[in-house]
Protein backbone atom coordinates (compact mmCIF):
# COMPACT_ATOMS: atom_id res chain seq x y z
CA MET A 1 41.80 21.72 14.07
CA THR A 2 42.46 19.84 17.31
CA ALA A 3 42.99 16.12 17.31
CA ASP A 4 40.42 13.87 18.91
CA PRO A 5 41.32 13.14 22.53
CA THR A 6 42.53 9.69 23.46
CA PRO A 7 39.53 7.71 24.76
CA ALA A 8 39.32 7.54 28.55
CA LEU A 9 36.64 4.85 28.49
CA ASP A 10 36.18 1.84 26.24
CA VAL A 11 32.55 0.70 25.97
CA VAL A 12 32.08 -2.95 24.96
CA ILE A 13 28.65 -4.16 23.89
CA VAL A 14 28.06 -7.83 23.15
CA ASN A 15 25.06 -8.35 20.91
CA TRP A 16 23.05 -11.39 19.90
CA ASN A 17 19.96 -10.61 17.84
CA GLY A 18 19.54 -7.34 19.74
CA GLY A 19 18.34 -5.42 16.67
CA ALA A 20 16.40 -2.36 17.71
CA LEU A 21 17.73 -2.59 21.28
CA LEU A 22 21.31 -2.30 20.06
CA ARG A 23 20.49 0.70 17.88
CA ALA A 24 18.70 2.43 20.78
CA CYS A 25 21.67 1.75 23.06
CA LEU A 26 24.13 3.20 20.54
CA ALA A 27 21.87 6.19 19.97
CA SER A 28 21.93 6.89 23.72
CA LEU A 29 25.73 6.62 23.66
CA ALA A 30 25.91 9.03 20.72
CA THR A 31 23.81 11.56 22.63
CA ALA A 32 25.92 11.07 25.75
CA GLU A 33 29.11 11.51 23.73
CA HIS A 34 27.80 14.76 22.29
CA ASP A 35 26.81 16.06 25.73
CA LEU A 36 30.15 15.07 27.25
CA GLY A 37 32.25 16.71 24.55
CA ASP A 38 35.93 16.24 25.42
CA ALA A 39 35.19 15.75 29.13
CA LEU A 40 35.10 11.96 28.74
CA ALA A 41 36.16 10.58 25.38
CA LEU A 42 34.66 7.20 24.49
CA ARG A 43 35.53 4.37 22.16
CA VAL A 44 32.70 1.91 21.47
CA VAL A 45 33.15 -1.68 20.32
CA VAL A 46 30.21 -3.88 19.33
CA VAL A 47 30.89 -7.61 19.31
CA ASP A 48 28.13 -9.42 17.44
CA ASN A 49 27.70 -13.13 18.13
CA ALA A 50 26.35 -14.23 14.75
CA SER A 51 23.03 -12.39 14.88
CA ARG A 52 20.48 -13.27 12.22
CA ASP A 53 18.16 -10.29 12.60
CA GLY A 54 20.13 -7.65 10.73
CA SER A 55 21.45 -6.22 14.00
CA LEU A 56 24.48 -4.61 12.34
CA GLU A 57 22.50 -2.66 9.76
CA ASP A 58 22.11 1.13 10.09
CA LEU A 59 24.04 1.47 13.33
CA PRO A 60 24.28 5.01 14.77
CA SER A 61 27.75 6.48 14.40
CA LEU A 62 29.97 7.88 17.13
CA ARG A 63 33.21 9.84 17.16
CA HIS A 64 35.19 6.68 17.88
CA GLY A 65 33.13 3.88 16.42
CA PRO A 66 31.38 1.80 16.81
CA THR A 67 34.09 -0.65 15.89
CA VAL A 68 32.27 -3.85 14.95
CA ILE A 69 33.53 -7.39 15.46
CA ALA A 70 31.20 -9.76 13.60
CA ASN A 71 31.74 -13.29 14.87
CA PRO A 72 30.79 -16.08 12.44
CA ASP A 73 29.17 -18.01 15.29
CA ASN A 74 28.10 -17.40 18.87
CA HIS A 75 31.27 -17.19 20.98
CA GLY A 76 29.44 -16.63 24.25
CA PHE A 77 29.32 -13.52 26.41
CA GLY A 78 32.63 -13.68 28.28
CA ARG A 79 34.75 -14.55 25.27
CA ALA A 80 33.11 -11.79 23.22
CA CYS A 81 33.67 -9.28 26.02
CA ASN A 82 37.35 -10.18 26.13
CA ALA A 83 37.66 -9.72 22.36
CA GLY A 84 35.99 -6.32 22.55
CA ALA A 85 38.14 -5.17 25.46
CA ALA A 86 41.28 -6.19 23.57
CA ARG A 87 40.46 -3.60 20.88
CA GLY A 88 40.91 -0.70 23.28
CA ILE A 89 43.56 0.88 25.49
CA ALA A 90 41.50 3.19 27.72
CA PRO A 91 42.20 2.92 31.47
CA ALA A 92 38.57 1.97 32.14
CA ILE A 93 36.24 -0.46 30.38
CA LEU A 94 32.45 -0.46 30.52
CA PHE A 95 30.68 -3.70 29.66
CA LEU A 96 27.19 -2.67 28.63
CA ASN A 97 24.22 -4.77 27.55
CA PRO A 98 22.43 -3.70 24.35
CA ASP A 99 19.15 -3.45 26.29
CA ALA A 100 20.58 -0.57 28.37
CA ARG A 101 20.30 3.15 27.65
CA ILE A 102 22.94 5.55 28.88
CA THR A 103 23.21 9.25 29.68
CA ALA A 104 26.23 11.53 29.85
CA ARG A 105 25.63 11.92 33.58
CA SER A 106 25.65 8.16 34.20
CA LEU A 107 28.86 7.63 32.22
CA ALA A 108 30.68 10.55 33.83
CA GLY A 109 29.46 9.67 37.33
CA ALA A 110 30.48 6.03 37.13
CA HIS A 111 33.86 6.83 35.60
CA ALA A 112 34.63 9.49 38.20
CA ALA A 113 33.68 7.16 41.07
CA LEU A 114 35.80 4.33 39.70
CA MET A 115 38.92 6.37 39.05
CA ALA A 116 38.74 8.51 42.21
CA ASP A 117 39.33 5.63 44.62
CA PRO A 118 42.34 3.38 43.95
CA GLY A 119 40.78 0.75 46.20
CA THR A 120 37.76 0.37 43.91
CA GLY A 121 38.11 -2.03 41.01
CA ILE A 122 34.56 -2.34 39.69
CA VAL A 123 31.45 -0.15 39.82
CA GLY A 124 27.87 -0.82 38.83
CA ALA A 125 24.86 1.43 38.31
CA GLN A 126 21.34 1.66 39.66
CA LEU A 127 19.38 -0.17 36.95
CA LEU A 128 15.85 1.05 36.27
CA ASP A 129 13.13 -0.75 34.33
CA GLU A 130 10.94 0.94 31.72
CA ALA A 131 8.58 2.21 34.44
CA GLY A 132 11.47 3.73 36.38
CA ARG A 133 11.44 1.09 39.13
CA VAL A 134 14.78 0.14 40.67
CA GLN A 135 15.86 -3.37 39.73
CA ARG A 136 17.33 -5.41 42.58
CA CYS A 137 20.48 -6.26 40.67
CA CYS A 138 23.28 -6.49 43.27
CA ALA A 139 24.05 -9.98 44.50
CA ARG A 140 25.78 -11.95 47.21
CA ARG A 141 28.84 -14.05 46.58
CA PRO A 142 27.52 -17.61 46.35
CA SER A 143 28.60 -20.11 48.98
CA ALA A 144 28.40 -23.85 48.53
CA ALA A 145 25.39 -23.97 50.85
CA SER A 146 23.59 -21.10 49.16
CA LEU A 147 24.08 -22.58 45.68
CA VAL A 148 22.60 -25.93 46.64
CA GLY A 149 19.92 -24.34 48.82
CA GLN A 150 18.79 -21.97 46.09
CA ALA A 151 18.65 -24.87 43.62
CA LEU A 152 16.24 -26.54 46.03
CA LEU A 153 14.24 -23.29 46.42
CA LEU A 154 15.17 -23.08 50.10
CA ASP A 155 15.78 -19.35 49.67
CA ARG A 156 12.03 -18.89 49.21
CA ALA A 157 11.54 -20.30 52.70
CA ARG A 158 14.43 -18.07 53.91
CA LEU A 159 16.46 -21.10 54.94
CA VAL A 160 19.34 -19.84 52.81
CA PRO A 161 19.91 -16.28 51.54
CA SER A 162 18.68 -15.36 48.07
CA HIS A 163 21.28 -14.67 45.39
CA PHE A 164 20.07 -11.15 44.59
CA MET A 165 19.80 -8.65 47.44
CA THR A 166 16.06 -8.22 47.04
CA GLU A 167 15.60 -7.07 50.64
CA TRP A 168 17.73 -3.96 50.02
CA ASP A 169 16.30 -1.00 48.10
CA HIS A 170 19.62 -0.20 46.33
CA ALA A 171 19.13 3.44 47.35
CA GLU A 172 22.63 4.19 48.63
CA ASP A 173 26.19 3.74 47.46
CA ARG A 174 27.86 0.77 49.08
CA ALA A 175 30.30 -2.06 48.57
CA VAL A 176 28.61 -5.26 47.36
CA ASP A 177 29.80 -8.72 46.43
CA GLN A 178 28.63 -8.43 42.83
CA VAL A 179 27.16 -5.95 40.37
CA MET A 180 25.37 -7.13 37.24
CA GLY A 181 27.20 -7.41 33.94
CA ALA A 182 24.51 -5.31 32.23
CA PHE A 183 26.53 -2.27 33.39
CA LEU A 184 29.91 -3.20 34.78
CA MET A 185 32.77 -0.71 34.68
CA ILE A 186 36.24 -1.97 35.60
CA ARG A 187 39.78 -0.66 35.67
CA ARG A 188 41.68 -2.01 32.66
CA SER A 189 44.67 -2.78 34.88
CA LEU A 190 42.49 -5.02 37.06
CA PHE A 191 40.80 -6.64 34.08
CA ALA A 192 44.22 -7.47 32.62
CA ALA A 193 45.55 -8.77 35.94
CA LEU A 194 42.53 -11.08 36.29
CA GLY A 195 42.87 -12.36 32.73
CA GLY A 196 39.49 -10.93 31.77
CA PHE A 197 36.27 -12.90 31.94
CA ASP A 198 36.62 -16.64 32.36
CA GLU A 199 35.61 -17.91 28.93
CA ARG A 200 34.50 -21.27 30.32
CA PHE A 201 31.24 -19.51 31.24
CA PHE A 202 29.35 -19.26 27.96
CA VAL A 203 26.78 -16.92 29.50
CA TYR A 204 25.68 -16.32 33.12
CA TYR A 205 27.92 -16.36 36.22
CA GLU A 206 30.83 -14.79 34.34
CA ASP A 207 30.10 -11.50 36.12
CA VAL A 208 29.70 -13.30 39.47
CA ASP A 209 33.10 -14.92 38.94
CA LEU A 210 34.81 -11.68 37.83
CA CYS A 211 33.56 -9.75 40.87
CA ALA A 212 34.61 -12.57 43.21
CA ARG A 213 38.11 -12.53 41.74
CA ALA A 214 38.28 -8.74 42.03
CA TRP A 215 37.55 -8.97 45.76
CA ASP A 216 40.13 -11.76 46.08
CA ALA A 217 42.66 -9.45 44.41
CA GLY A 218 42.06 -6.85 47.13
CA LEU A 219 39.87 -4.37 45.22
CA SER A 220 36.27 -3.55 46.05
CA VAL A 221 33.10 -3.75 43.98
CA ARG A 222 30.68 -0.84 44.49
CA HIS A 223 27.06 -0.12 43.66
CA LEU A 224 26.46 3.52 42.70
CA ALA A 225 22.92 4.59 43.55
CA GLY A 226 23.44 8.01 41.97
CA VAL A 227 24.22 6.55 38.55
CA ALA A 228 20.93 5.61 36.89
CA VAL A 229 20.72 3.47 33.75
CA ARG A 230 17.62 2.24 31.95
CA HIS A 231 17.71 -1.52 31.52
CA GLU A 232 15.07 -3.70 29.92
CA GLY A 233 16.40 -7.02 31.24
CA GLN A 234 16.80 -10.27 29.25
CA GLY A 235 16.33 -8.16 26.16
CA THR A 236 18.30 -10.44 23.83
CA THR A 237 17.71 -13.82 25.49
CA ARG A 238 14.01 -13.71 26.37
CA ALA A 239 12.98 -15.65 23.28
CA ALA A 240 15.58 -18.42 23.76
CA LYS A 241 14.11 -19.96 26.91
CA ALA A 242 15.47 -23.48 26.52
CA HIS A 243 18.95 -22.27 25.65
CA ARG A 244 18.85 -19.77 28.53
CA LEU A 245 17.90 -22.43 31.07
CA ALA A 246 20.60 -24.85 29.90
CA CYS A 247 23.27 -22.12 29.95
CA PHE A 248 22.21 -20.92 33.39
CA LEU A 249 22.36 -24.39 34.93
CA GLU A 250 25.66 -25.24 33.24
CA SER A 251 27.29 -21.98 34.33
CA GLN A 252 26.03 -22.45 37.88
CA ILE A 253 27.67 -25.88 37.96
CA ARG A 254 30.91 -24.51 36.49
CA TYR A 255 31.00 -21.74 39.08
CA ALA A 256 30.51 -24.27 41.87
CA ALA A 257 33.31 -26.46 40.53
CA LYS A 258 35.70 -23.51 40.24
CA HIS A 259 35.02 -21.86 43.59
CA HIS A 260 33.68 -24.63 45.83
CA GLY A 261 35.00 -27.90 44.48
CA ARG A 262 33.74 -31.04 42.80
CA ALA A 263 31.37 -32.19 45.53
CA THR A 264 29.32 -28.98 45.30
CA ALA A 265 29.34 -29.12 41.51
CA LEU A 266 28.14 -32.72 41.50
CA ALA A 267 25.43 -31.80 43.99
CA LEU A 268 24.24 -29.12 41.57
CA VAL A 269 24.21 -31.61 38.69
CA ALA A 270 21.95 -33.80 40.82
CA THR A 271 19.67 -30.91 41.79
CA ALA A 272 19.47 -29.70 38.18
CA PHE A 273 17.92 -32.93 36.96
CA GLY A 274 16.35 -34.06 40.23
CA ALA A 275 14.89 -30.78 41.48
CA GLN A 276 15.25 -27.68 39.33
CA VAL A 277 13.93 -29.10 36.06
CA PRO A 278 11.05 -31.06 37.71
CA MET A 279 10.00 -28.02 39.75
CA ARG A 280 10.05 -25.80 36.67
CA LEU A 281 7.91 -28.35 34.83
CA VAL A 282 5.41 -28.45 37.69
CA GLN A 283 5.25 -24.66 37.78
CA ALA A 284 4.71 -24.47 34.01
CA LEU A 285 1.91 -27.03 34.14
CA ALA A 286 0.34 -25.28 37.14
CA ARG A 287 0.26 -22.10 35.04
CA ARG A 288 -1.29 -24.13 32.21
CA SER A 289 1.61 -23.22 29.95
CA PRO A 290 2.50 -26.25 27.81
CA GLY A 291 4.86 -24.08 25.76
CA GLU A 292 6.87 -23.23 28.85
CA ALA A 293 6.91 -26.88 29.84
CA ARG A 294 8.25 -27.84 26.41
CA GLU A 295 10.98 -25.21 26.62
CA THR A 296 11.95 -26.47 30.08
CA TRP A 297 12.15 -30.03 28.76
CA ARG A 298 14.23 -28.85 25.79
CA GLY A 299 16.54 -26.98 28.15
CA ALA A 300 17.03 -30.15 30.18
CA GLY A 301 17.90 -31.98 26.99
CA LEU A 302 20.49 -29.37 26.04
CA LEU A 303 22.06 -29.65 29.48
CA ALA A 304 22.11 -33.44 29.21
CA ARG A 305 23.96 -33.22 25.88
CA ALA A 306 26.52 -30.88 27.48
CA LEU A 307 26.95 -33.16 30.48
CA PRO A 308 29.93 -35.26 29.25
CA GLY A 309 32.05 -32.15 28.70
CA LEU A 310 30.78 -30.63 31.92
CA MET A 311 31.75 -33.73 33.89
CA ARG A 312 35.25 -33.59 32.40
CA ALA A 313 35.49 -29.95 33.49
CA ILE A 314 34.36 -30.86 37.01
CA ALA A 315 37.01 -33.57 37.19
CA GLY A 316 39.75 -31.20 36.05
CA PRO A 317 41.46 -28.31 37.89
CA SER A 318 38.87 -26.17 39.62
CA ARG A 319 40.59 -22.77 39.62
CA ARG A 320 42.01 -20.39 37.07
C-alpha cells in the first residue's frame, strides 16, 4: 500500500453560515480530488466563524480533510484565512469561498499556471454565475482619487475609473491589479513573506490589499480565462445587509489610510456619512424598499459605533 502523497495545494475555505453552499463546495472538491488522483494532492481546511446554521454537520469527506477550525466567534475573513493557511505546508494555497464550485481541471490549470512562472505570485479564475455568465471580477488598484470619486458615484459618470474592470470581457489571460478573494491562489512563500492577509480588514479589501502588496514585492497577479469556476456571489453575506455595508465602508477607509494616508481616509469618512449613506437611502426609497432603507440606516449606525476605533487607526501608522 502506497502512502498518501504530500499535498501540493492547501485549500482554505472560510465559512459563516454557509450551510448548503459549504457542503456543495466540499462535494465539488471531493469529486475534483477523485478525478485528479495523485496528480495534484489537496489538503482542505474549513475555518468556521461561529456559524449558527449547522454548517459543520454532515460535511463531505476528502482524502486529507476537511480539517475544521471552529471559531467561538466571528474572527473576520482575513484572520480566519491566516489561521487556515497556518495548518498547511503545501507550496501553494487556494483561498476559496464556500459559494464556489470547483473542478479538477480548474484546480490543475490554476496550480500549473501559478507554479510554472516564478514571476507570478497570485492567480485568479474566470468566475461564472449560475447561468454561466462571466462575472467581471478583476479590479484596478485603487488610487486616492478613485476611492473618493467612486464614493461620490463619479465612476458612473466616467469621471473616475470604476473599481471593477467591467469594460473588459475577462476572456483572455492577462496581468491585473487584483483578482477576487473568492478564488485566489498564491505561492506559500509569497504569502509568508507578506505576513498573510492584513487582519485589520475584518472583511472586504483584504484581497485588494494582498494583491497590491504582491505587486509591490515584485510578483505579478494574473487572471486565468481558461480556468472556470462557478461562483454564486455574496452567498454567505447576502442576508446581513447592514453588517455588510458597515464592513465595506470601514474596510475602504482602512485601505485608504494604509495606502494613501490620513487625508484620503478622512475624506472617505466624510463621504461615507455625507454621501454614500444618504445616496443609498435615496435609492432605497426610490425603489419603494423601506426594508432596504432600514438596513442602510442600521449599517450607518454600526459604522458610527466603530468610528472611535477607526479614527485611532487612521491616526496611527498607516503601513504594515
